[in-house]
Every structure is written in C-alpha cells, then in structure tokens.
Coordinates of C-alpha atoms and ligand atoms in Angstrom, one line a residue:
M1 CA -7.0 -70.5 3.4
R2 CA -3.9 -70.3 3.1
L3 CA -1.4 -70.9 6.3
G4 CA 1.6 -69.1 6.6
I5 CA 4.7 -69.3 8.9
D6 CA 7.4 -67.1 10.2
I7 CA 10.5 -68.6 11.9
G8 CA 12.8 -65.5 13.9
G9 CA 15.0 -66.5 15.9
T10 CA 13.2 -65.7 19.4
K11 CA 9.5 -66.4 18.2
T12 CA 7.7 -68.1 15.2
D13 CA 5.0 -66.1 14.3
A14 CA 1.8 -68.6 12.7
V15 CA -1.1 -67.0 10.1
A16 CA -4.2 -68.0 8.8
V17 CA -5.0 -65.4 5.3
D18 CA -7.7 -65.8 3.1
D19 CA -6.7 -65.8 -0.7
A20 CA -7.1 -62.2 -0.9
G21 CA -4.3 -61.9 2.3
T22 CA -6.8 -60.8 4.9
L23 CA -5.5 -62.0 8.0
A24 CA -7.7 -64.1 9.7
H25 CA -5.8 -66.1 12.8
R26 CA -2.4 -64.9 14.3
V27 CA -0.5 -67.6 16.7
R28 CA 3.0 -65.9 18.3
L29 CA 5.0 -68.6 20.3
S30 CA 8.4 -68.9 21.5
T31 CA 11.2 -70.5 18.6
G32 CA 12.9 -73.2 20.1
F33 CA 17.1 -73.7 19.3
G34 CA 18.7 -76.7 17.3
S35 CA 16.9 -78.5 14.6
P36 CA 14.6 -80.9 16.6
A37 CA 12.4 -77.9 18.5
V38 CA 12.3 -76.0 15.4
V39 CA 10.1 -78.4 14.2
E40 CA 8.2 -78.7 17.3
T41 CA 7.4 -75.5 17.3
T42 CA 6.7 -75.2 14.0
L43 CA 4.3 -78.5 14.0
T44 CA 2.4 -77.0 17.2
A45 CA 2.3 -73.5 15.2
I46 CA 0.3 -74.9 12.3
T47 CA -1.8 -77.0 15.1
D48 CA -2.8 -73.7 16.5
V49 CA -3.4 -71.9 14.1
A50 CA -5.4 -74.5 12.2
S51 CA -7.8 -74.7 15.1
L52 CA -8.3 -71.3 15.7
A53 CA -9.5 -71.4 11.7
G54 CA -11.3 -74.9 12.7
L55 CA -9.3 -77.0 9.9
A56 CA -7.2 -79.7 9.9
A57 CA -3.5 -78.9 8.3
A58 CA -4.8 -81.0 4.9
D59 CA -7.5 -78.9 5.4
F60 CA -5.3 -75.3 3.8
E61 CA -5.1 -74.3 0.3
S62 CA -1.2 -73.9 0.8
I63 CA 1.2 -73.7 3.4
G64 CA 3.9 -71.8 3.2
I65 CA 7.5 -71.3 6.6
G66 CA 10.1 -68.3 5.9
I67 CA 12.5 -69.2 7.8
P68 CA 16.3 -67.5 8.2
G69 CA 19.8 -69.2 6.5
V70 CA 20.4 -70.5 2.1
V71 CA 16.6 -72.3 1.5
D72 CA 16.5 -74.2 -1.9
N73 CA 12.7 -73.5 -2.0
R74 CA 12.4 -76.8 -4.4
S75 CA 14.0 -79.5 -1.9
G76 CA 13.1 -78.2 1.5
Y77 CA 15.9 -78.2 2.6
V78 CA 17.4 -74.8 5.0
R79 CA 21.1 -74.3 5.5
H80 CA 23.8 -72.0 7.6
A81 CA 20.4 -71.1 10.2
V82 CA 23.1 -69.8 12.6
N83 CA 20.7 -68.1 15.2
L84 CA 18.2 -71.3 14.7
G85 CA 21.3 -72.9 16.4
F86 CA 21.0 -75.8 13.1
E87 CA 23.8 -75.7 10.0
E88 CA 21.5 -78.0 7.7
L89 CA 18.3 -79.3 8.1
G90 CA 15.1 -80.7 5.6
L91 CA 12.4 -78.6 6.7
G92 CA 10.5 -79.8 4.0
D93 CA 10.3 -83.6 4.2
A94 CA 10.6 -83.4 7.9
L95 CA 7.7 -81.6 7.6
A96 CA 5.3 -82.8 5.2
G97 CA 6.3 -86.8 6.7
R98 CA 4.7 -85.6 10.4
L99 CA 2.1 -83.7 8.7
G100 CA 1.1 -85.7 5.8
V101 CA 0.9 -82.6 3.4
G102 CA 3.0 -80.4 1.4
V103 CA 4.2 -77.6 2.7
R104 CA 6.4 -74.8 1.4
I105 CA 9.8 -73.9 2.0
E106 CA 10.7 -70.0 1.6
N107 CA 14.5 -68.1 2.9
D108 CA 12.6 -65.4 5.1
V109 CA 13.4 -62.3 3.6
T110 CA 12.0 -63.1 -0.1
A111 CA 8.4 -64.4 2.4
A112 CA 8.3 -60.9 3.6
A113 CA 9.3 -59.1 0.5
F114 CA 6.3 -60.9 -1.6
G115 CA 3.7 -59.8 2.0
A116 CA 4.8 -57.0 1.9
Y117 CA 4.3 -56.6 -1.5
R118 CA 0.7 -57.9 -1.1
L119 CA 0.1 -55.8 2.0
L120 CA 1.4 -52.4 0.7
G121 CA -1.1 -53.1 -2.8
I122 CA 2.1 -52.3 -4.7
E123 CA 1.8 -53.3 -8.9
S124 CA 4.9 -52.2 -10.3
S125 CA 8.4 -53.7 -8.8
M126 CA 10.0 -53.5 -5.7
A127 CA 12.8 -54.4 -3.6
Y128 CA 11.5 -54.9 0.5
L129 CA 14.8 -54.2 1.7
N130 CA 15.6 -55.7 5.9
L131 CA 17.5 -54.2 8.5
G132 CA 17.4 -57.0 10.6
T133 CA 20.7 -58.5 12.3
G134 CA 21.9 -58.5 8.6
I135 CA 20.9 -57.0 6.1
A136 CA 19.3 -58.2 2.4
A137 CA 17.1 -57.5 0.2
G138 CA 14.1 -59.6 -1.5
I139 CA 12.9 -58.3 -4.7
V140 CA 9.8 -58.8 -6.6
I141 CA 8.8 -58.2 -10.4
D142 CA 5.4 -57.5 -11.8
G143 CA 3.8 -60.0 -9.2
K144 CA 6.2 -63.2 -8.8
L145 CA 9.9 -63.2 -6.7
W146 CA 13.3 -62.9 -8.2
R147 CA 15.2 -65.2 -6.3
G148 CA 18.1 -65.6 -8.7
A149 CA 19.4 -68.2 -10.4
R150 CA 21.1 -70.1 -7.4
G151 CA 19.1 -68.3 -5.3
T152 CA 21.6 -65.1 -4.0
A153 CA 19.4 -62.3 -5.6
G154 CA 19.6 -60.0 -3.2
E155 CA 22.1 -60.5 -0.8
I156 CA 23.5 -57.3 -1.0
G157 CA 24.9 -56.9 3.0
H158 CA 27.7 -58.6 1.5
I159 CA 28.8 -55.8 -1.1
P160 CA 31.7 -54.5 0.0
V161 CA 31.0 -50.4 0.7
D162 CA 34.6 -49.6 2.6
P163 CA 37.7 -51.1 1.7
N164 CA 39.6 -50.1 4.7
G165 CA 36.5 -51.5 6.7
E166 CA 36.1 -54.4 9.1
L167 CA 36.1 -57.9 8.5
C168 CA 32.9 -59.3 7.2
P169 CA 32.6 -63.4 8.6
C170 CA 32.0 -64.0 5.5
G171 CA 35.7 -63.5 5.3
Q172 CA 35.2 -60.2 3.2
R173 CA 36.5 -56.1 4.4
G174 CA 33.7 -52.9 4.6
C175 CA 31.1 -55.1 3.4
L176 CA 27.4 -53.3 3.5
E177 CA 26.3 -55.1 6.5
T178 CA 29.2 -54.0 9.1
V179 CA 27.9 -50.7 8.6
A180 CA 24.1 -50.9 8.1
S181 CA 23.3 -53.8 10.3
G182 CA 21.7 -54.7 13.8
S183 CA 24.8 -56.7 14.6
S184 CA 26.9 -53.6 13.0
I185 CA 24.8 -50.9 15.8
A186 CA 25.5 -54.1 18.8
R187 CA 29.1 -53.6 18.0
A188 CA 29.5 -50.1 17.9
W189 CA 27.3 -49.1 20.4
I190 CA 27.6 -50.9 23.7
T191 CA 24.5 -51.4 25.6
D192 CA 22.9 -52.4 28.7
D193 CA 19.2 -51.3 27.0
P194 CA 17.2 -53.9 25.6
H195 CA 16.4 -52.0 22.4
P196 CA 20.0 -50.7 21.1
A197 CA 19.3 -49.3 18.4
L198 CA 16.8 -47.5 19.9
A199 CA 19.0 -46.0 22.4
L200 CA 21.4 -45.1 20.1
F201 CA 18.7 -42.8 18.4
D202 CA 18.2 -41.1 21.6
A203 CA 21.7 -40.7 22.8
A204 CA 22.1 -39.2 19.5
D205 CA 19.6 -37.0 19.8
E206 CA 21.1 -35.2 22.9
G207 CA 24.1 -34.9 21.4
D208 CA 26.5 -38.1 22.1
S209 CA 28.9 -37.7 19.9
K210 CA 30.1 -41.1 18.8
A211 CA 26.5 -42.1 18.6
V212 CA 25.6 -38.9 16.0
A213 CA 28.7 -40.8 14.2
I214 CA 27.3 -44.3 14.2
R215 CA 23.8 -43.2 13.8
S216 CA 25.2 -40.8 10.7
R217 CA 26.8 -44.1 9.5
L218 CA 24.2 -46.2 9.7
A219 CA 21.8 -44.0 7.7
T220 CA 24.9 -43.7 4.8
G221 CA 24.6 -47.4 4.7
V222 CA 20.9 -47.9 3.8
A223 CA 20.8 -44.5 2.0
S224 CA 23.9 -46.8 -0.2
A225 CA 21.6 -49.6 -0.4
V226 CA 18.8 -48.2 -1.2
R227 CA 20.7 -46.4 -4.6
L228 CA 22.3 -49.7 -5.0
L229 CA 18.8 -51.4 -5.2
I230 CA 17.6 -48.5 -7.6
L231 CA 20.7 -48.6 -9.6
T232 CA 21.2 -52.2 -10.1
M233 CA 17.2 -53.8 -10.6
D234 CA 15.5 -50.1 -11.2
V235 CA 13.0 -51.3 -8.9
E236 CA 10.0 -48.3 -8.4
T237 CA 9.8 -48.9 -4.5
V238 CA 11.9 -49.9 -1.8
V239 CA 10.3 -51.5 0.9
I240 CA 11.9 -51.0 4.2
G241 CA 11.2 -53.9 7.3
G242 CA 12.8 -55.6 9.8
G243 CA 13.5 -54.9 13.0
L244 CA 15.3 -51.2 12.5
S245 CA 12.7 -50.3 10.3
H246 CA 11.2 -50.0 14.0
L247 CA 12.8 -46.7 14.4
G248 CA 10.5 -45.4 11.7
D249 CA 10.3 -42.1 10.7
R250 CA 13.4 -41.6 12.4
L251 CA 15.5 -43.8 10.2
L252 CA 13.1 -42.5 7.4
G253 CA 14.3 -39.4 7.8
D254 CA 17.9 -40.1 8.3
V255 CA 18.3 -41.9 5.3
G256 CA 15.8 -39.9 3.4
A257 CA 18.1 -36.6 4.0
V258 CA 21.2 -38.5 2.8
L259 CA 19.1 -39.5 -0.7
S260 CA 18.7 -35.9 -0.7
S261 CA 22.3 -34.2 0.1
W262 CA 23.5 -36.8 -3.0
A263 CA 20.4 -35.3 -4.9
E264 CA 21.6 -32.0 -4.7
S265 CA 25.5 -33.0 -5.7
S266 CA 24.0 -34.7 -8.3
T267 CA 21.4 -34.1 -11.4
F268 CA 21.9 -38.0 -12.0
L269 CA 20.7 -39.0 -9.0
A270 CA 18.5 -36.4 -8.4
S271 CA 16.6 -37.2 -12.1
L272 CA 16.1 -40.5 -10.2
E273 CA 13.2 -39.3 -7.1
L274 CA 15.7 -41.9 -5.2
T275 CA 13.9 -40.5 -2.0
S276 CA 10.3 -40.5 -3.2
R277 CA 10.9 -44.1 -3.6
V278 CA 11.3 -45.2 -0.5
R279 CA 9.0 -46.1 2.2
L280 CA 8.1 -48.3 5.6
V281 CA 7.0 -51.6 5.8
P282 CA 3.1 -51.3 7.9
E283 CA 4.0 -51.6 11.8
G284 CA 2.6 -54.3 13.3
R285 CA 2.1 -56.4 11.0
P286 CA 3.9 -60.0 10.2
V287 CA 4.8 -58.9 6.8
A288 CA 7.0 -62.4 6.6
A289 CA 4.1 -65.2 8.0
I290 CA 1.8 -63.4 5.3
G291 CA 3.8 -63.7 2.4
A292 CA 4.5 -66.8 3.5
A293 CA 1.0 -68.1 3.9
L294 CA 0.4 -66.0 0.1
V295 CA 3.9 -67.4 -1.4
G296 CA 3.0 -70.9 -0.9
G297 CA 0.1 -71.4 -3.1
A298 CA 2.1 -68.9 -5.9
Ligands
LIG301 ZN1 30.8 -59.9 4.1

C-alpha cells in the first residue's frame, strides 16, 4: 500500500492506493495557511488515511506529497508556494522528522501528470496540461516523469504568446498564462459567482459578446498550449486537467474547434491530428494524490 497527498490551496486530498494504483481509502481536509499549518494538515491527513488503512505511517511502501510551488524533489524543499502562504519550507525534512520515515515531495502538477498517466492507462507519451489558477504541464515519457535539467520542463504558462499582451507577474508580457488560465478569466470576467468559469461559459451561451470574446480567447490559448506541447515534445496524448477541466466537454469542444480550424488552413497541422490527441482527465478522481502515492515508489 502506498500513501499519497495532494496539498491544494483550499483542500488537502489524501489517499491510500495499492501497487496497481487502485484507490483504497480517501480523506479530504481543509488546508491550513502558512508553513506550520500546512505541515500540521499534512500530518493529520497522513494519520487519518493510515488509520483507515489500519496501518502506521512506517508500514506504507512509500509516502508521496504533491504541492504547488517550485519543488526540489531530491531535497524535499518547496519555494514560492504563494497560495499556501509561505515562501520557503523544508517540507520533506519537517515531515520525515515527525513521522520517522522518508517522504517524497513533488510539484502538484508533476504528481497529477503521473496519476493521470496511470489512471488512463496511457502507454506511450503524455503531457498533462493543468488549467488551474495558472497553466503548466507535466510530462511523462515511457512511464517516467520528465522534469527537465532544472525542474522547469512544462512551465509553458510563461511562454509569451502576445508581445502586446498583459504584463505577467513573472515580468514578461503576454504570457500564455495571461490568456489561458483561471486567473486570466477572473481578471477579465468579474463576477460574484462561486464558479466564475462556468458563469462565463453560461453568459457566452446566452450571447453576451464580452463573454463570447473571453471564452474564445481561452479556447485559442488552450489550443495553443496543446499545439506547443505536441510540436516540442510530440507527446501522443495531451490530457487536460485542473480546475477549468470541470468545464468538461464544453471546454474540450471549444478547444477541438480551434484545433480543427487550424487544420483546415494548414496541411502540416492537419497531418498531426491534434484534435484527436486531446482528452480530459477523468472527473472526480484524485489524480494528483494518486500520482503522489505512485511516484513515491518510482
Ligand atoms: Zn509570465
């Protein structure tokens, strides 16, 4: 049995899975804010799942954690976890010191990529395109994560796509993240609705011209990300996950329409069959926590 935790900005998901990746137990907790609270939430999540499984933490074959931020998966050090309220945290050492067993720390998108790869039974190469507050990808090639020489592989959100676009917090202008992410929607479509992206899509369906324009910009941005991932890595499949993936077939349909329109004007792109290589992550499955559990033993 392996244990995996996905520490999100609001919720922490913890699972126990068997070696085949089948979900055995699951616990969800509210994530604390700030480094001491994040460590305590994680320890509680581990204890709760272990007790459901009737095991002690030390009995698991591995424990893996997925967390947002810049993660050094060798040292377990996490930086710039802005949404969790800390700049730096030696999470691996903090947890190992309390649990008495080693814990593997991964970036949450990287963990989700591995989880999606296993859950979907993909056998060749895959990019997991996470559409959350930002946009980033995790890459799995022949069953192994490709993190890059310095852990930056897949950080496509900060590839500028519009030289006249918005200034990005990273210091560049017109990054992909400024047009194709949850935060870009939140800035462009001001609403009190707890599900702003859904509200945007509904308004566009009702013919609101501003909503139509924002929705169209999102579809073009996501389609650009798909094209970028396939042209640079030639991954067989791009799996869309993250908060915006809850838009489901409405989002996939929009993105497919953009990709198909490009194929009509480019025989080169048509030959790549981009539309048929995109799919959504399975709804309601804790892919990041499952991935964290499985990558802990990889
Ligand atoms: Zn940027």
